[in-house]
PDB file of C-alpha atoms in Angstrom:
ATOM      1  CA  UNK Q   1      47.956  26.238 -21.073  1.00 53.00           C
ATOM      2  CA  UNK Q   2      45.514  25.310 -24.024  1.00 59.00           C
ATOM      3  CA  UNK Q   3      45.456  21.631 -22.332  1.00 57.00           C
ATOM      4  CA  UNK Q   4      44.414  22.646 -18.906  1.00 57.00           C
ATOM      5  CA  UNK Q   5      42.391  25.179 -20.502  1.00 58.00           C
ATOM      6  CA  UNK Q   6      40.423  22.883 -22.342  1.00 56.00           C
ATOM      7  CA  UNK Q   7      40.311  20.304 -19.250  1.00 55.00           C
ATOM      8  CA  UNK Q   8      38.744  23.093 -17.279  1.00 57.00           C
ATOM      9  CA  UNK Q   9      36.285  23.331 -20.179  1.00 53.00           C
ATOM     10  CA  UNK Q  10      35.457  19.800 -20.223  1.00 55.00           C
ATOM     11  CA  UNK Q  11      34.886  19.265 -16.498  1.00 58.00           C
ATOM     12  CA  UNK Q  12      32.132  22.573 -16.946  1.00 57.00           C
ATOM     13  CA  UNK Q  13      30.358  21.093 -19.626  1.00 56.00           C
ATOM     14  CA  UNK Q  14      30.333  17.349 -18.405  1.00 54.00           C
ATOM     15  CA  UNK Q  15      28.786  18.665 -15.221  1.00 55.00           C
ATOM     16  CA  UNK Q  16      26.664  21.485 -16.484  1.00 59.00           C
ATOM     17  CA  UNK Q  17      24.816  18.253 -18.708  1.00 56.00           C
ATOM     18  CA  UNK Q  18      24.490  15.393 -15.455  1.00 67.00           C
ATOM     19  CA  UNK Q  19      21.177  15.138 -14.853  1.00 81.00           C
ATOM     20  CA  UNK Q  20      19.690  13.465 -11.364  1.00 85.00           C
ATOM     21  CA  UNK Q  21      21.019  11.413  -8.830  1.00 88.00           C
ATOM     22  CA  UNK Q  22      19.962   7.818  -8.574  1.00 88.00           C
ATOM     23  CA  UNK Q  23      19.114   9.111  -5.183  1.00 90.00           C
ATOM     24  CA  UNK Q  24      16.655  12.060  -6.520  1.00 89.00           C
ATOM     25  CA  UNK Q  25      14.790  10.217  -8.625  1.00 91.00           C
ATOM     26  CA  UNK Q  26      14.118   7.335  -6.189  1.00 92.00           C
ATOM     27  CA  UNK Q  27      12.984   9.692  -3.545  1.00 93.00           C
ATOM     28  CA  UNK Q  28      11.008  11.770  -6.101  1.00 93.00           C
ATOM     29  CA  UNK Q  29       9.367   7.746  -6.990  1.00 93.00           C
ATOM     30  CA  UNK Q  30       8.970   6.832  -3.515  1.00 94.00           C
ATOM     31  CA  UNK Q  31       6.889  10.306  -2.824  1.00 93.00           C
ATOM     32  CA  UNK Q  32       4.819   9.624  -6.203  1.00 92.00           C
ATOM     33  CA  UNK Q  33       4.091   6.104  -4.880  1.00 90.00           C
ATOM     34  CA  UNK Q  34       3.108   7.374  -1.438  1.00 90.00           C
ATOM     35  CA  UNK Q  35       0.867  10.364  -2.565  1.00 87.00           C
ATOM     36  CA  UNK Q  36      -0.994   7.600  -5.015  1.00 85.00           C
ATOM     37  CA  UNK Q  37      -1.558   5.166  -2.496  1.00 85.00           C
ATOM     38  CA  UNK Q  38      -3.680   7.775   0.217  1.00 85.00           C
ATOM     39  CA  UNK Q  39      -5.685   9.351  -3.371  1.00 81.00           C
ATOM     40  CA  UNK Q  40      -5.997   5.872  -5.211  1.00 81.00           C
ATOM     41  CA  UNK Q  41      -9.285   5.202  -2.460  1.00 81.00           C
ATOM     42  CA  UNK Q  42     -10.731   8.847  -2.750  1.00 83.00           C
ATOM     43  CA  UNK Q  43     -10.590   8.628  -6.350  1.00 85.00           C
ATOM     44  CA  UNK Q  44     -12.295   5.040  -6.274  1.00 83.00           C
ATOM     45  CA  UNK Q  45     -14.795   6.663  -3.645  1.00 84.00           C
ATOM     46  CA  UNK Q  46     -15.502   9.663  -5.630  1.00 85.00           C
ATOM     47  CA  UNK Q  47     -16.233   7.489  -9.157  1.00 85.00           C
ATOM     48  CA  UNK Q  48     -18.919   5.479  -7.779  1.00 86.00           C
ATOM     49  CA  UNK Q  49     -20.393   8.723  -6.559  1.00 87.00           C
ATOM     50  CA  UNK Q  50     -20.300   9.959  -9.928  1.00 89.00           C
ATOM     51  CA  UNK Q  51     -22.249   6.868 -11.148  1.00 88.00           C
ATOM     52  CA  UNK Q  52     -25.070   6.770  -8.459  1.00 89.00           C
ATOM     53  CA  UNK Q  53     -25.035  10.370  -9.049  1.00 90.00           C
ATOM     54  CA  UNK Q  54     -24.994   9.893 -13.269  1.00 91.00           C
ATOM     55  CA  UNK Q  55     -28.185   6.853 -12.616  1.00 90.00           C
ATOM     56  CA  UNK Q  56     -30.198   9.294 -10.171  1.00 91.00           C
ATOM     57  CA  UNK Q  57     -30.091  11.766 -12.858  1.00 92.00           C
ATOM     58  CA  UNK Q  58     -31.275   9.500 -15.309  1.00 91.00           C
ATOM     59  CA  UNK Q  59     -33.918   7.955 -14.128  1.00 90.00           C
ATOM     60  CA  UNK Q  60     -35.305  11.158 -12.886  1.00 90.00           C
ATOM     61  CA  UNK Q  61     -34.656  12.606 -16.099  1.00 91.00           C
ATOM     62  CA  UNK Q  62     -36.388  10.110 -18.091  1.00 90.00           C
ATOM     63  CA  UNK Q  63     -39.490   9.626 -15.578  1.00 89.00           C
ATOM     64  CA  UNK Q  64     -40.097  13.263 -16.311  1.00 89.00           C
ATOM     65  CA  UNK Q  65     -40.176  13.350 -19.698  1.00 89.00           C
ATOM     66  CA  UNK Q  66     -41.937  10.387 -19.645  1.00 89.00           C
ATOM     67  CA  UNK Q  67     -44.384  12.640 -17.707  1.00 89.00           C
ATOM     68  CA  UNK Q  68     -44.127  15.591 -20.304  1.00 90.00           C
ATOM     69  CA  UNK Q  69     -44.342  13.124 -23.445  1.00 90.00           C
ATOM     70  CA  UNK Q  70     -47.952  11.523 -21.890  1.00 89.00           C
ATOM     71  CA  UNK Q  71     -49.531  14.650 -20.704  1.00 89.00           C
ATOM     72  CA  UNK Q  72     -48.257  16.601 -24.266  1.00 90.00           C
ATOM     73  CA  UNK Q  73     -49.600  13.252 -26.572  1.00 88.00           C
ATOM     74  CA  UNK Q  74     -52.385  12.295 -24.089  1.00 88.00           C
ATOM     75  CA  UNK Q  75     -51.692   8.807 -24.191  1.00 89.00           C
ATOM     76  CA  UNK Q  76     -50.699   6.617 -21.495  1.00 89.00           C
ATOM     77  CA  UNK Q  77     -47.151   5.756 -21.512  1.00 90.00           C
ATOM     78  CA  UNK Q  78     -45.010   3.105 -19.421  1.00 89.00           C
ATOM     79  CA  UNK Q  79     -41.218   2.796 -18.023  1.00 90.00           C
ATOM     80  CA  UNK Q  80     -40.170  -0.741 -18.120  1.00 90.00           C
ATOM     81  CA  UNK Q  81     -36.705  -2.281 -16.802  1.00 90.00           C
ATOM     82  CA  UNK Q  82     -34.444  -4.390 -18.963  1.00 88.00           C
ATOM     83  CA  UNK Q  83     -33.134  -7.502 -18.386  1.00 79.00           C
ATOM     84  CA  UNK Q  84     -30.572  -8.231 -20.739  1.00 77.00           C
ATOM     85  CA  UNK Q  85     -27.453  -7.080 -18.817  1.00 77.00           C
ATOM     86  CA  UNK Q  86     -27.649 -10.538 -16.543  1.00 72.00           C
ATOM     87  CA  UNK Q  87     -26.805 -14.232 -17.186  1.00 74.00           C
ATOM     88  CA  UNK Q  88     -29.119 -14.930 -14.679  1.00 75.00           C
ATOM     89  CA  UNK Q  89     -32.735 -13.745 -14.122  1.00 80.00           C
ATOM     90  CA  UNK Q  90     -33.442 -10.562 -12.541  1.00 82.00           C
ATOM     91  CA  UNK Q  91     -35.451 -10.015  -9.506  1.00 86.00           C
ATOM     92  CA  UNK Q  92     -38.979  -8.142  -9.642  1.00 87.00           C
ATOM     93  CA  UNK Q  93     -37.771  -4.489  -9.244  1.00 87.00           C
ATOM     94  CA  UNK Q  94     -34.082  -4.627  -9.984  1.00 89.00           C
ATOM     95  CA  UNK Q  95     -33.400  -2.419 -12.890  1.00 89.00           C
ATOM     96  CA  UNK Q  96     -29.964  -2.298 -12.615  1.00 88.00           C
ATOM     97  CA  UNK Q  97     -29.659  -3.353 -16.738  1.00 88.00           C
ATOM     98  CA  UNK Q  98     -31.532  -0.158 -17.454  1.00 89.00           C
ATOM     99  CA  UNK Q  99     -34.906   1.118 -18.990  1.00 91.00           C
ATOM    100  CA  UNK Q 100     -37.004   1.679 -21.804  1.00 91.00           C
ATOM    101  CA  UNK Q 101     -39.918   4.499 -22.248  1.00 90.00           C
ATOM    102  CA  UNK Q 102     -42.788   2.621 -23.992  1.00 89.00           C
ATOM    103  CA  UNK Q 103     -45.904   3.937 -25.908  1.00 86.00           C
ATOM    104  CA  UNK Q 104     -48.657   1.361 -25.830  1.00 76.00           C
ATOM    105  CA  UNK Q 105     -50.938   1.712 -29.065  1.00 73.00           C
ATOM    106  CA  UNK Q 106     -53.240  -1.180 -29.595  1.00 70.00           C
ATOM    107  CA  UNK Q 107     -51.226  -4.665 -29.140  1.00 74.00           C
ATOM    108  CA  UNK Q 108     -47.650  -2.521 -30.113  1.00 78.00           C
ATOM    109  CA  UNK Q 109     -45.210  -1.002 -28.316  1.00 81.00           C
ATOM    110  CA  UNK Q 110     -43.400   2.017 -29.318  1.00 85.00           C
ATOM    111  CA  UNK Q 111     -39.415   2.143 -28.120  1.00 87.00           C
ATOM    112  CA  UNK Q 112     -39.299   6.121 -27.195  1.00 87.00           C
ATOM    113  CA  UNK Q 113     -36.449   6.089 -24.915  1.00 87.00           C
ATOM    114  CA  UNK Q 114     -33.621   3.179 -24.020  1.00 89.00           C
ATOM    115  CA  UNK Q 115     -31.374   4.168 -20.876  1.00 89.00           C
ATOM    116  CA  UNK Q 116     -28.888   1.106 -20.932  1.00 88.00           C
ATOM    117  CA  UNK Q 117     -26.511   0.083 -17.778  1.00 85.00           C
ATOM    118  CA  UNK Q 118     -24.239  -2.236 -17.527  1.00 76.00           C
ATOM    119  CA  UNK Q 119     -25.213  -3.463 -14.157  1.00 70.00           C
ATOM    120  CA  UNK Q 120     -22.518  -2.024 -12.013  1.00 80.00           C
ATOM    121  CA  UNK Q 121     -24.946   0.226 -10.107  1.00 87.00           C
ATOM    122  CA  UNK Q 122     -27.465  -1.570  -8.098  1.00 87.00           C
ATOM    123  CA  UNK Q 123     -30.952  -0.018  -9.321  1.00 89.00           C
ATOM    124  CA  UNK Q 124     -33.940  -1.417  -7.255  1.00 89.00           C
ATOM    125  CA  UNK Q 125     -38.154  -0.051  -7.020  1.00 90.00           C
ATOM    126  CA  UNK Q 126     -39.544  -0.663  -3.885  1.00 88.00           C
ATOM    127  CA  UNK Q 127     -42.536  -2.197  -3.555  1.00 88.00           C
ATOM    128  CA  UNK Q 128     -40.855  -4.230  -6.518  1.00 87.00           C
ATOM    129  CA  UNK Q 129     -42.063  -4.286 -10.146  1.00 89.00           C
ATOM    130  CA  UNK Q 130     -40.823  -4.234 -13.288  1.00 89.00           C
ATOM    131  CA  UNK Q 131     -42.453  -1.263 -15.272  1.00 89.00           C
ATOM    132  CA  UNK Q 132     -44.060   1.925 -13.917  1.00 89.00           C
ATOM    133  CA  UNK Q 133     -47.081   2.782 -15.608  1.00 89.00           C
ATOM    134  CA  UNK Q 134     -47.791   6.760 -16.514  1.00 89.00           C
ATOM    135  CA  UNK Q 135     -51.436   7.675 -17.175  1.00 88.00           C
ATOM    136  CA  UNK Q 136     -52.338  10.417 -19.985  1.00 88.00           C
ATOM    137  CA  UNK Q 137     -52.403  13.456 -17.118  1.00 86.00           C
ATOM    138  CA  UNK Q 138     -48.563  12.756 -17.321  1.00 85.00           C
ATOM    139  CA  UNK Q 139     -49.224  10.620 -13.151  1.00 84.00           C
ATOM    140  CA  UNK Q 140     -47.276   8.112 -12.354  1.00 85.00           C
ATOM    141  CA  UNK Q 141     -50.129   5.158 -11.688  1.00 81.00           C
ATOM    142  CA  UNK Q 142     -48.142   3.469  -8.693  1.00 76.00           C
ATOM    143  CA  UNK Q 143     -47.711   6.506  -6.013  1.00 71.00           C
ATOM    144  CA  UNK Q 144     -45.432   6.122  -2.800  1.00 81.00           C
ATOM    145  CA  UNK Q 145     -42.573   4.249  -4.867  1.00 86.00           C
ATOM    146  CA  UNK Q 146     -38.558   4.059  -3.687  1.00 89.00           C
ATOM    147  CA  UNK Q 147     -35.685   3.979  -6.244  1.00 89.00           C
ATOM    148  CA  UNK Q 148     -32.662   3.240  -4.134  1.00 90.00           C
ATOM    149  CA  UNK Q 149     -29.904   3.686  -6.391  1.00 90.00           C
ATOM    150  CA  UNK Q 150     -26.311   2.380  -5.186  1.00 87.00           C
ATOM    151  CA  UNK Q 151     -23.015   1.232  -5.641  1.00 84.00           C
ATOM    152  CA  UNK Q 152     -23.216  -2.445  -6.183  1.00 76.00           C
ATOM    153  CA  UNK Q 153     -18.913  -2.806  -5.046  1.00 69.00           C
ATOM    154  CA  UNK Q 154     -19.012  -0.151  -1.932  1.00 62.00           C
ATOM    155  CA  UNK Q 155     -20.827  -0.744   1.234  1.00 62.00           C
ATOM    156  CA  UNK Q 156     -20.662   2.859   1.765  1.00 67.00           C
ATOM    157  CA  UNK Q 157     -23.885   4.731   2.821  1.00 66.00           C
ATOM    158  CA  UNK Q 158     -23.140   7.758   1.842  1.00 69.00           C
ATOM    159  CA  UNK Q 159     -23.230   5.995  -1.793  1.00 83.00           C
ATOM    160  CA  UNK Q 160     -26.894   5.378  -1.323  1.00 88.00           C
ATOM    161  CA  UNK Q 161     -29.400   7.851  -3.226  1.00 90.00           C
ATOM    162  CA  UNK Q 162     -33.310   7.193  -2.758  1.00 90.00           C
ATOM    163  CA  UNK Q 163     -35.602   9.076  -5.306  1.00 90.00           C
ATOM    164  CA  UNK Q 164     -38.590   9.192  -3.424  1.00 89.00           C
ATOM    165  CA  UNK Q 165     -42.278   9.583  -5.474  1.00 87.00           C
ATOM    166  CA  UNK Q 166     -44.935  10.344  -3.792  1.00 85.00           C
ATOM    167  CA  UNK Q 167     -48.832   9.533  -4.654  1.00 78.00           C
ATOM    168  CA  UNK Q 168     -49.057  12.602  -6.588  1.00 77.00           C
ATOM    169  CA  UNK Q 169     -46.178  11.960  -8.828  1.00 78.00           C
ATOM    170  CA  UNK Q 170     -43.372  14.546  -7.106  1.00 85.00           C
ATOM    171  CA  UNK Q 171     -40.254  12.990  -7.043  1.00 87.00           C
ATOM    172  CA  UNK Q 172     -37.723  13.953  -4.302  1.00 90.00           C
ATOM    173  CA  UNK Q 173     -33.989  12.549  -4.236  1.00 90.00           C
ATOM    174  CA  UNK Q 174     -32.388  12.178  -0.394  1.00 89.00           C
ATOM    175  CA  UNK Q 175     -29.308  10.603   0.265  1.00 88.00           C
ATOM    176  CA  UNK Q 176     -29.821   7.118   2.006  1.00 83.00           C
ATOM    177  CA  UNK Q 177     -31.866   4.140   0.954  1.00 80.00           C
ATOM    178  CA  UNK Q 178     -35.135   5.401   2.836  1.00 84.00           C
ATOM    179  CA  UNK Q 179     -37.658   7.830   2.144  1.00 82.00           C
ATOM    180  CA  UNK Q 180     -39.405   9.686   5.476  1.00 74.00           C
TER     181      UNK Q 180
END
């Protein structure tokens, strides 16, 4: 009786301790697999939101303490693009390597600010130039300008963000690639 006793035993703990199928865990995979592939273009979709969004912010951020620095020092101050993110020349009015907040002081230029990108989000002014000059009342010099700001890998409109400044220096952010 202790042999079949401890056979009994054996045969409780040995199954008691299997763990899952071969079956189990391929199903469990296959879900896994299925579930990533219908997120894995939402998620894609939703991180080059997040850097148009990130960029808008930015560039707003630092034209209006650009703004606050000129009218608080009373001296005129400048936003200029960068161009070292390319191997090739930039265009007049792509920014898409970044920015720098300049204070001109007889022949030198002061580095305030340096908002770098790497050139993954398509920055463009419209009409083009490279540098947007702030007088010492804290005005943006060139009124009625376009930042379009978008996702240089999606086609996707809805990853288009305008900042729109008007002639007195307002700044208004609308989603599309026009201002009206």
């Amino acid at each position: 009786m202790t042999a079949m006793h401890s056979a009994t035993l054996f045969k409780k703990s040995r199954s008691a301790f299997l763990g899952y199928t071969l079956m189990e865990m391929l199903t469990v995979l296959g879900l896994l697999a299925a579930l990533v592939s219908v997120a894995t273009p939402w998620l894609q979709q939703w991180l080059w939101r997040l850097q148009v969004e990130s960029v808008v912010q930015s560039w707003s951020a630092d034209l209006q303490a650009a703004r606050l620095q000129a009218l608080r020092s009373g001296q005129a101050l400048r936003l200029q693009r960068l161009s070292q993110c390319q191997s090739m020349p930039l265009a007049n009015g792509d920014w898409r390597c970044g920015w720098q907040l300049l204070q001109s002081q007889k022949n030198n230029n002061t580095v305030l600010v340096t908002t770098t990108l790497a050139g993954e989000v398509l920055v463009h002014i419209s009409p083009a130039q490279n540098s947007l000059d702030i007088n010492v009342l804290g005005e943006p010099v060139a009124g009625g300008l376009r930042v379009v700001v978008q996702a240089k890998r999606s086609q996707t409109p809805s990853l288009v963000r305008a900042i729109c400044i008007n002639t007195a220096g307002r700044l208004r952010v609308i989603k599309g690639g026009t201002c009206a």
